[in-house]
PDB file of C-alpha atoms and ligand atoms in Angstrom:
ATOM      1  CA  UNK B   1      -0.793 -20.096 -31.090  1.00 95.00           C
ATOM      2  CA  UNK B   2      -2.993 -17.594 -32.948  1.00 98.00           C
ATOM      3  CA  UNK B   3      -1.038 -15.181 -35.106  1.00 98.00           C
ATOM      4  CA  UNK B   4      -1.649 -12.253 -37.430  1.00 98.00           C
ATOM      5  CA  UNK B   5       0.876 -11.547 -40.181  1.00 98.00           C
ATOM      6  CA  UNK B   6       0.656  -7.964 -41.306  1.00 98.00           C
ATOM      7  CA  UNK B   7       2.549  -5.746 -43.691  1.00 97.00           C
ATOM      8  CA  UNK B   8       2.314  -3.748 -46.868  1.00 96.00           C
ATOM      9  CA  UNK B   9       1.659  -5.613 -50.117  1.00 94.00           C
ATOM     10  CA  UNK B  10       4.828  -7.351 -51.236  1.00 92.00           C
ATOM     11  CA  UNK B  11       6.362  -7.466 -47.733  1.00 96.00           C
ATOM     12  CA  UNK B  12       6.609 -11.255 -47.784  1.00 95.00           C
ATOM     13  CA  UNK B  13       3.880 -12.050 -45.271  1.00 95.00           C
ATOM     14  CA  UNK B  14       2.456 -14.784 -47.501  1.00 95.00           C
ATOM     15  CA  UNK B  15       5.817 -16.526 -47.876  1.00 95.00           C
ATOM     16  CA  UNK B  16       6.635 -16.265 -44.181  1.00 97.00           C
ATOM     17  CA  UNK B  17       3.191 -17.332 -43.016  1.00 97.00           C
ATOM     18  CA  UNK B  18       3.464 -20.516 -45.110  1.00 97.00           C
ATOM     19  CA  UNK B  19       6.829 -21.321 -43.486  1.00 97.00           C
ATOM     20  CA  UNK B  20       5.338 -20.900 -40.004  1.00 97.00           C
ATOM     21  CA  UNK B  21       2.287 -22.945 -41.053  1.00 97.00           C
ATOM     22  CA  UNK B  22       4.570 -25.892 -41.836  1.00 96.00           C
ATOM     23  CA  UNK B  23       6.718 -25.405 -38.769  1.00 96.00           C
ATOM     24  CA  UNK B  24       3.823 -25.177 -36.285  1.00 96.00           C
ATOM     25  CA  UNK B  25       1.411 -27.333 -38.225  1.00 97.00           C
ATOM     26  CA  UNK B  26      -1.385 -24.779 -38.009  1.00 98.00           C
ATOM     27  CA  UNK B  27      -3.406 -23.458 -40.968  1.00 98.00           C
ATOM     28  CA  UNK B  28      -2.464 -20.275 -42.782  1.00 98.00           C
ATOM     29  CA  UNK B  29      -5.575 -18.320 -43.653  1.00 98.00           C
ATOM     30  CA  UNK B  30      -5.084 -15.809 -46.444  1.00 97.00           C
ATOM     31  CA  UNK B  31      -8.146 -13.743 -47.345  1.00 98.00           C
ATOM     32  CA  UNK B  32      -6.365 -12.838 -50.608  1.00 96.00           C
ATOM     33  CA  UNK B  33      -5.945 -16.542 -51.518  1.00 96.00           C
ATOM     34  CA  UNK B  34      -9.546 -17.341 -50.572  1.00 97.00           C
ATOM     35  CA  UNK B  35     -10.798 -14.445 -52.717  1.00 97.00           C
ATOM     36  CA  UNK B  36      -8.576 -15.436 -55.665  1.00 96.00           C
ATOM     37  CA  UNK B  37      -9.921 -19.010 -55.449  1.00 97.00           C
ATOM     38  CA  UNK B  38     -13.468 -17.633 -55.494  1.00 97.00           C
ATOM     39  CA  UNK B  39     -12.679 -15.644 -58.634  1.00 96.00           C
ATOM     40  CA  UNK B  40     -11.187 -18.761 -60.204  1.00 96.00           C
ATOM     41  CA  UNK B  41     -14.328 -20.794 -59.496  1.00 97.00           C
ATOM     42  CA  UNK B  42     -16.548 -17.886 -60.567  1.00 96.00           C
ATOM     43  CA  UNK B  43     -18.603 -18.107 -57.400  1.00 96.00           C
ATOM     44  CA  UNK B  44     -20.902 -15.276 -56.358  1.00 94.00           C
ATOM     45  CA  UNK B  45     -18.241 -14.089 -53.923  1.00 94.00           C
ATOM     46  CA  UNK B  46     -15.603 -14.097 -56.648  1.00 96.00           C
ATOM     47  CA  UNK B  47     -17.745 -12.111 -59.031  1.00 95.00           C
ATOM     48  CA  UNK B  48     -18.353  -9.522 -56.295  1.00 92.00           C
ATOM     49  CA  UNK B  49     -14.678  -9.320 -55.274  1.00 96.00           C
ATOM     50  CA  UNK B  50     -12.950  -9.217 -58.664  1.00 96.00           C
ATOM     51  CA  UNK B  51     -13.509  -5.580 -59.511  1.00 95.00           C
ATOM     52  CA  UNK B  52     -12.177  -4.371 -56.163  1.00 96.00           C
ATOM     53  CA  UNK B  53      -9.160  -6.647 -56.297  1.00 96.00           C
ATOM     54  CA  UNK B  54      -8.112  -5.870 -59.861  1.00 92.00           C
ATOM     55  CA  UNK B  55      -8.107  -2.162 -59.047  1.00 92.00           C
ATOM     56  CA  UNK B  56      -6.126  -2.736 -55.854  1.00 93.00           C
ATOM     57  CA  UNK B  57      -8.991  -1.655 -53.603  1.00 96.00           C
ATOM     58  CA  UNK B  58     -10.178  -3.450 -50.507  1.00 98.00           C
ATOM     59  CA  UNK B  59     -13.118  -5.820 -50.704  1.00 98.00           C
ATOM     60  CA  UNK B  60     -15.927  -4.594 -48.372  1.00 98.00           C
ATOM     61  CA  UNK B  61     -15.349  -5.315 -44.689  1.00 98.00           C
ATOM     62  CA  UNK B  62     -18.481  -7.398 -44.186  1.00 97.00           C
ATOM     63  CA  UNK B  63     -17.399  -9.782 -46.954  1.00 97.00           C
ATOM     64  CA  UNK B  64     -13.966 -10.584 -45.508  1.00 98.00           C
ATOM     65  CA  UNK B  65     -15.213 -10.576 -41.909  1.00 98.00           C
ATOM     66  CA  UNK B  66     -17.763 -13.240 -42.914  1.00 97.00           C
ATOM     67  CA  UNK B  67     -15.035 -15.310 -44.591  1.00 97.00           C
ATOM     68  CA  UNK B  68     -12.820 -15.210 -41.497  1.00 98.00           C
ATOM     69  CA  UNK B  69     -15.606 -15.907 -39.027  1.00 98.00           C
ATOM     70  CA  UNK B  70     -16.538 -19.044 -40.924  1.00 97.00           C
ATOM     71  CA  UNK B  71     -12.961 -20.182 -41.527  1.00 98.00           C
ATOM     72  CA  UNK B  72     -11.686 -19.916 -37.934  1.00 98.00           C
ATOM     73  CA  UNK B  73     -14.669 -21.950 -36.760  1.00 97.00           C
ATOM     74  CA  UNK B  74     -13.258 -24.979 -38.588  1.00 97.00           C
ATOM     75  CA  UNK B  75     -11.871 -27.793 -36.434  1.00 97.00           C
ATOM     76  CA  UNK B  76      -8.409 -27.376 -37.942  1.00 97.00           C
ATOM     77  CA  UNK B  77      -8.090 -23.997 -36.184  1.00 98.00           C
ATOM     78  CA  UNK B  78      -8.428 -25.495 -32.700  1.00 95.00           C
ATOM     79  CA  UNK B  79      -4.668 -25.552 -32.122  1.00 95.00           C
ATOM     80  CA  UNK B  80      -4.018 -22.201 -33.704  1.00 98.00           C
ATOM     81  CA  UNK B  81      -3.964 -20.346 -36.999  1.00 98.00           C
ATOM     82  CA  UNK B  82      -2.151 -17.636 -38.895  1.00 98.00           C
ATOM     83  CA  UNK B  83      -4.172 -14.811 -40.403  1.00 98.00           C
ATOM     84  CA  UNK B  84      -2.363 -13.557 -43.497  1.00 98.00           C
ATOM     85  CA  UNK B  85      -3.748 -10.262 -44.804  1.00 97.00           C
ATOM     86  CA  UNK B  86      -6.568  -9.901 -42.283  1.00 98.00           C
ATOM     87  CA  UNK B  87      -7.435  -7.578 -40.581  1.00 98.00           C
ATOM     88  CA  UNK B  88      -6.703  -4.677 -42.941  1.00 98.00           C
ATOM     89  CA  UNK B  89      -9.013  -2.019 -41.502  1.00 98.00           C
ATOM     90  CA  UNK B  90     -10.000  -0.839 -38.020  1.00 98.00           C
ATOM     91  CA  UNK B  91     -13.508  -2.223 -38.637  1.00 98.00           C
ATOM     92  CA  UNK B  92     -12.039  -5.669 -39.388  1.00 98.00           C
ATOM     93  CA  UNK B  93      -9.826  -5.531 -36.283  1.00 98.00           C
ATOM     94  CA  UNK B  94     -12.825  -4.578 -34.131  1.00 98.00           C
ATOM     95  CA  UNK B  95     -14.892  -7.395 -35.608  1.00 98.00           C
ATOM     96  CA  UNK B  96     -12.083  -9.849 -34.855  1.00 98.00           C
ATOM     97  CA  UNK B  97     -11.835  -8.578 -31.272  1.00 98.00           C
ATOM     98  CA  UNK B  98     -15.538  -9.250 -30.882  1.00 98.00           C
ATOM     99  CA  UNK B  99     -15.641 -12.705 -32.481  1.00 97.00           C
ATOM    100  CA  UNK B 100     -12.546 -14.274 -30.899  1.00 98.00           C
ATOM    101  CA  UNK B 101     -13.659 -14.195 -27.227  1.00 97.00           C
ATOM    102  CA  UNK B 102     -16.988 -15.704 -28.300  1.00 96.00           C
ATOM    103  CA  UNK B 103     -15.009 -18.695 -29.537  1.00 95.00           C
ATOM    104  CA  UNK B 104     -12.701 -18.744 -26.497  1.00 96.00           C
ATOM    105  CA  UNK B 105      -9.806 -17.514 -28.645  1.00 97.00           C
ATOM    106  CA  UNK B 106      -7.370 -14.600 -28.649  1.00 97.00           C
ATOM    107  CA  UNK B 107      -4.497 -13.320 -30.771  1.00 98.00           C
ATOM    108  CA  UNK B 108      -1.095 -14.061 -29.206  1.00 97.00           C
ATOM    109  CA  UNK B 109       1.106 -12.110 -31.573  1.00 97.00           C
ATOM    110  CA  UNK B 110       0.849  -9.706 -34.508  1.00 98.00           C
ATOM    111  CA  UNK B 111       3.940  -9.888 -36.706  1.00 98.00           C
ATOM    112  CA  UNK B 112       4.522  -6.784 -38.794  1.00 98.00           C
ATOM    113  CA  UNK B 113       6.957  -6.933 -41.729  1.00 98.00           C
ATOM    114  CA  UNK B 114       8.632  -3.612 -42.368  1.00 97.00           C
ATOM    115  CA  UNK B 115       9.901  -3.067 -45.933  1.00 97.00           C
ATOM    116  CA  UNK B 116      10.695   0.289 -47.628  1.00 95.00           C
ATOM    117  CA  UNK B 117       8.322   1.379 -50.361  1.00 93.00           C
ATOM    118  CA  UNK B 118      10.769   1.351 -53.306  1.00 91.00           C
ATOM    119  CA  UNK B 119      11.619  -2.279 -52.569  1.00 94.00           C
ATOM    120  CA  UNK B 120       7.915  -3.210 -52.343  1.00 94.00           C
ATOM    121  CA  UNK B 121       7.154  -1.842 -55.801  1.00 90.00           C
ATOM    122  CA  UNK B 122      10.128  -3.706 -57.258  1.00 89.00           C
ATOM    123  CA  UNK B 123       9.115  -6.984 -55.579  1.00 89.00           C
ATOM    124  CA  UNK B 124       5.520  -6.786 -56.763  1.00 87.00           C
ATOM    125  CA  UNK B 125       6.408  -6.004 -60.343  1.00 87.00           C
ATOM    126  CA  UNK B 126       8.898  -8.898 -60.258  1.00 88.00           C
ATOM    127  CA  UNK B 127       6.147 -11.157 -58.866  1.00 85.00           C
ATOM    128  CA  UNK B 128       3.824 -10.142 -61.691  1.00 82.00           C
ATOM    129  CA  UNK B 129       6.322 -11.579 -64.184  1.00 84.00           C
ATOM    130  CA  UNK B 130       6.492 -14.886 -62.288  1.00 87.00           C
ATOM    131  CA  UNK B 131       2.929 -15.390 -61.052  1.00 86.00           C
ATOM    132  CA  UNK B 132       0.933 -13.152 -63.374  1.00 83.00           C
ATOM    133  CA  UNK B 133      -1.283 -11.796 -60.617  1.00 81.00           C
ATOM    134  CA  UNK B 134      -3.879  -9.487 -62.152  1.00 83.00           C
ATOM    135  CA  UNK B 135      -3.321  -6.850 -59.457  1.00 87.00           C
ATOM    136  CA  UNK B 136       0.485  -6.700 -59.737  1.00 85.00           C
ATOM    137  CA  UNK B 137       0.512  -4.030 -62.481  1.00 87.00           C
ATOM    138  CA  UNK B 138       2.019  -0.630 -61.691  1.00 88.00           C
ATOM    139  CA  UNK B 139      -1.264   1.241 -61.298  1.00 90.00           C
ATOM    140  CA  UNK B 140      -2.805  -1.319 -58.987  1.00 89.00           C
ATOM    141  CA  UNK B 141       0.448  -1.739 -57.023  1.00 90.00           C
ATOM    142  CA  UNK B 142       0.580   2.009 -56.335  1.00 92.00           C
ATOM    143  CA  UNK B 143      -3.047   2.047 -55.256  1.00 94.00           C
ATOM    144  CA  UNK B 144      -2.541  -0.951 -52.954  1.00 95.00           C
ATOM    145  CA  UNK B 145       0.317   0.889 -51.247  1.00 96.00           C
ATOM    146  CA  UNK B 146      -1.868   3.977 -50.764  1.00 97.00           C
ATOM    147  CA  UNK B 147      -4.705   1.845 -49.428  1.00 97.00           C
ATOM    148  CA  UNK B 148      -2.257   0.170 -47.055  1.00 97.00           C
ATOM    149  CA  UNK B 149      -1.064   3.521 -45.727  1.00 97.00           C
ATOM    150  CA  UNK B 150      -4.502   4.970 -45.176  1.00 98.00           C
ATOM    151  CA  UNK B 151      -6.469   1.900 -44.029  1.00 98.00           C
ATOM    152  CA  UNK B 152      -4.052  -0.696 -42.620  1.00 98.00           C
ATOM    153  CA  UNK B 153      -1.129   1.261 -41.199  1.00 97.00           C
ATOM    154  CA  UNK B 154      -3.248   2.580 -38.278  1.00 97.00           C
ATOM    155  CA  UNK B 155      -3.536  -1.028 -37.080  1.00 98.00           C
ATOM    156  CA  UNK B 156       0.163  -0.999 -36.178  1.00 97.00           C
ATOM    157  CA  UNK B 157      -0.598   1.442 -33.346  1.00 97.00           C
ATOM    158  CA  UNK B 158      -3.759  -0.452 -32.493  1.00 97.00           C
ATOM    159  CA  UNK B 159      -1.817  -3.659 -31.800  1.00 98.00           C
ATOM    160  CA  UNK B 160       1.160  -1.860 -30.290  1.00 98.00           C
ATOM    161  CA  UNK B 161      -1.188  -0.418 -27.680  1.00 98.00           C
ATOM    162  CA  UNK B 162      -2.354  -3.934 -26.893  1.00 97.00           C
ATOM    163  CA  UNK B 163       1.331  -4.936 -26.482  1.00 97.00           C
ATOM    164  CA  UNK B 164       1.075  -7.803 -28.957  1.00 97.00           C
ATOM    165  CA  UNK B 165       2.930  -6.229 -31.896  1.00 98.00           C
ATOM    166  CA  UNK B 166       6.249  -7.649 -33.106  1.00 97.00           C
ATOM    167  CA  UNK B 167       8.042  -5.627 -35.784  1.00 97.00           C
ATOM    168  CA  UNK B 168      10.392  -7.436 -38.113  1.00 97.00           C
ATOM    169  CA  UNK B 169      12.762  -5.910 -40.640  1.00 96.00           C
ATOM    170  CA  UNK B 170      11.471  -7.553 -43.813  1.00 96.00           C
ATOM    171  CA  UNK B 171      14.531  -6.787 -45.944  1.00 96.00           C
ATOM    172  CA  UNK B 172      16.790  -9.760 -46.559  1.00 95.00           C
ATOM    173  CA  UNK B 173      16.522 -13.286 -47.848  1.00 95.00           C
ATOM    174  CA  UNK B 174      13.643 -15.603 -46.979  1.00 96.00           C
ATOM    175  CA  UNK B 175      15.660 -17.812 -44.582  1.00 97.00           C
ATOM    176  CA  UNK B 176      17.118 -14.888 -42.668  1.00 97.00           C
ATOM    177  CA  UNK B 177      13.708 -13.360 -42.157  1.00 97.00           C
ATOM    178  CA  UNK B 178      12.192 -16.681 -41.208  1.00 97.00           C
ATOM    179  CA  UNK B 179      14.897 -17.093 -38.505  1.00 97.00           C
ATOM    180  CA  UNK B 180      14.003 -13.658 -37.145  1.00 97.00           C
ATOM    181  CA  UNK B 181      10.331 -14.622 -37.016  1.00 97.00           C
ATOM    182  CA  UNK B 182      11.189 -17.833 -35.164  1.00 96.00           C
ATOM    183  CA  UNK B 183      13.252 -15.966 -32.565  1.00 96.00           C
ATOM    184  CA  UNK B 184      10.673 -13.238 -32.053  1.00 93.00           C
ATOM    185  CA  UNK B 185       7.587 -15.397 -31.708  1.00 92.00           C
ATOM    186  CA  UNK B 186       9.450 -18.119 -29.856  1.00 86.00           C
ATOM    187  CA  UNK B 187       8.144 -20.961 -31.985  1.00 75.00           C
TER     188      UNK B 187
HETATM  189  P1  AMP I   1      -3.332 -10.119 -50.796  1.00 56.44           P
HETATM  190  O1  AMP I   1      -3.179 -11.413 -51.484  1.00 56.44           O
HETATM  191  O2  AMP I   1      -3.365 -10.254 -49.297  1.00 56.44           O
HETATM  192  O3  AMP I   1      -2.346  -9.079 -51.242  1.00 56.44           O
HETATM  193  O4  AMP I   1      -4.781  -9.547 -51.197  1.00 56.44           O
HETATM  194  C1  AMP I   1      -5.121  -9.272 -52.529  1.00 56.44           C
HETATM  195  C2  AMP I   1      -6.375  -8.420 -52.597  1.00 56.44           C
HETATM  196  O5  AMP I   1      -7.469  -9.112 -51.987  1.00 56.44           O
HETATM  197  C3  AMP I   1      -6.316  -7.082 -51.884  1.00 56.44           C
HETATM  198  O6  AMP I   1      -5.707  -6.062 -52.663  1.00 56.44           O
HETATM  199  C4  AMP I   1      -7.793  -6.821 -51.623  1.00 56.44           C
HETATM  200  O7  AMP I   1      -8.451  -6.394 -52.804  1.00 56.44           O
HETATM  201  C5  AMP I   1      -8.318  -8.209 -51.301  1.00 56.44           C
HETATM  202  N1  AMP I   1      -8.213  -8.494 -49.842  1.00 56.44           N
HETATM  203  C6  AMP I   1      -7.447  -9.447 -49.252  1.00 56.44           C
HETATM  204  N2  AMP I   1      -7.581  -9.422 -47.931  1.00 56.44           N
HETATM  205  C7  AMP I   1      -8.463  -8.403 -47.656  1.00 56.44           C
HETATM  206  C8  AMP I   1      -8.998  -7.855 -46.471  1.00 56.44           C
HETATM  207  N3  AMP I   1      -8.669  -8.326 -45.261  1.00 56.44           N
HETATM  208  N4  AMP I   1      -9.879  -6.816 -46.590  1.00 56.44           N
HETATM  209  C9  AMP I   1     -10.251  -6.341 -47.796  1.00 56.44           C
HETATM  210  N5  AMP I   1      -9.763  -6.805 -48.952  1.00 56.44           N
HETATM  211  C10 AMP I   1      -8.879  -7.836 -48.894  1.00 56.44           C
END
């Protein structure tokens, strides 16, 4: 099963995608994690991405599209994968729609986690205390929410029109939400 986990920053898509990864034994592919690892290792990609990420802006489309194209070609994606945080723009979604058929793949389900904005801000600031993510400061958090609204939110309609969107109320504890995901995607 090929899945996309989508939602505003702080909606819990990372946590939930890791649970499904273990349950279905398919890789979870987080562009955010891949980019953070590149920053850590000070690779060329990391150096390019850091400024965008720290400010809460999106990394250019061609960069993340390249990352995904390479990653889903790995053998471990043969039985399925979960995209966590990709696509985030219409251009990325179009690129995915082009590359998947070429590999004999398609997306089965797009899971969207719905969480009200005030709760998102609280969660991200809480996370910054625990994980110390450079982009979890108030200014960057606010910008990431704006970027989500303008660039990523339109993808909800895009996938709804394709009849593959599943909306999940993302308020509640991790287990409750994970049960809802299980019921909705049937796995
Ligand atoms: P995340 O861990 O998914 O919240 O992503 C953290 C940051 O990485 C984002 O604020 C962006 O700067 C960058 N990023 C992650 N995924 C993407 C993507 N699909 N397109 C552009 N930038 C991304």
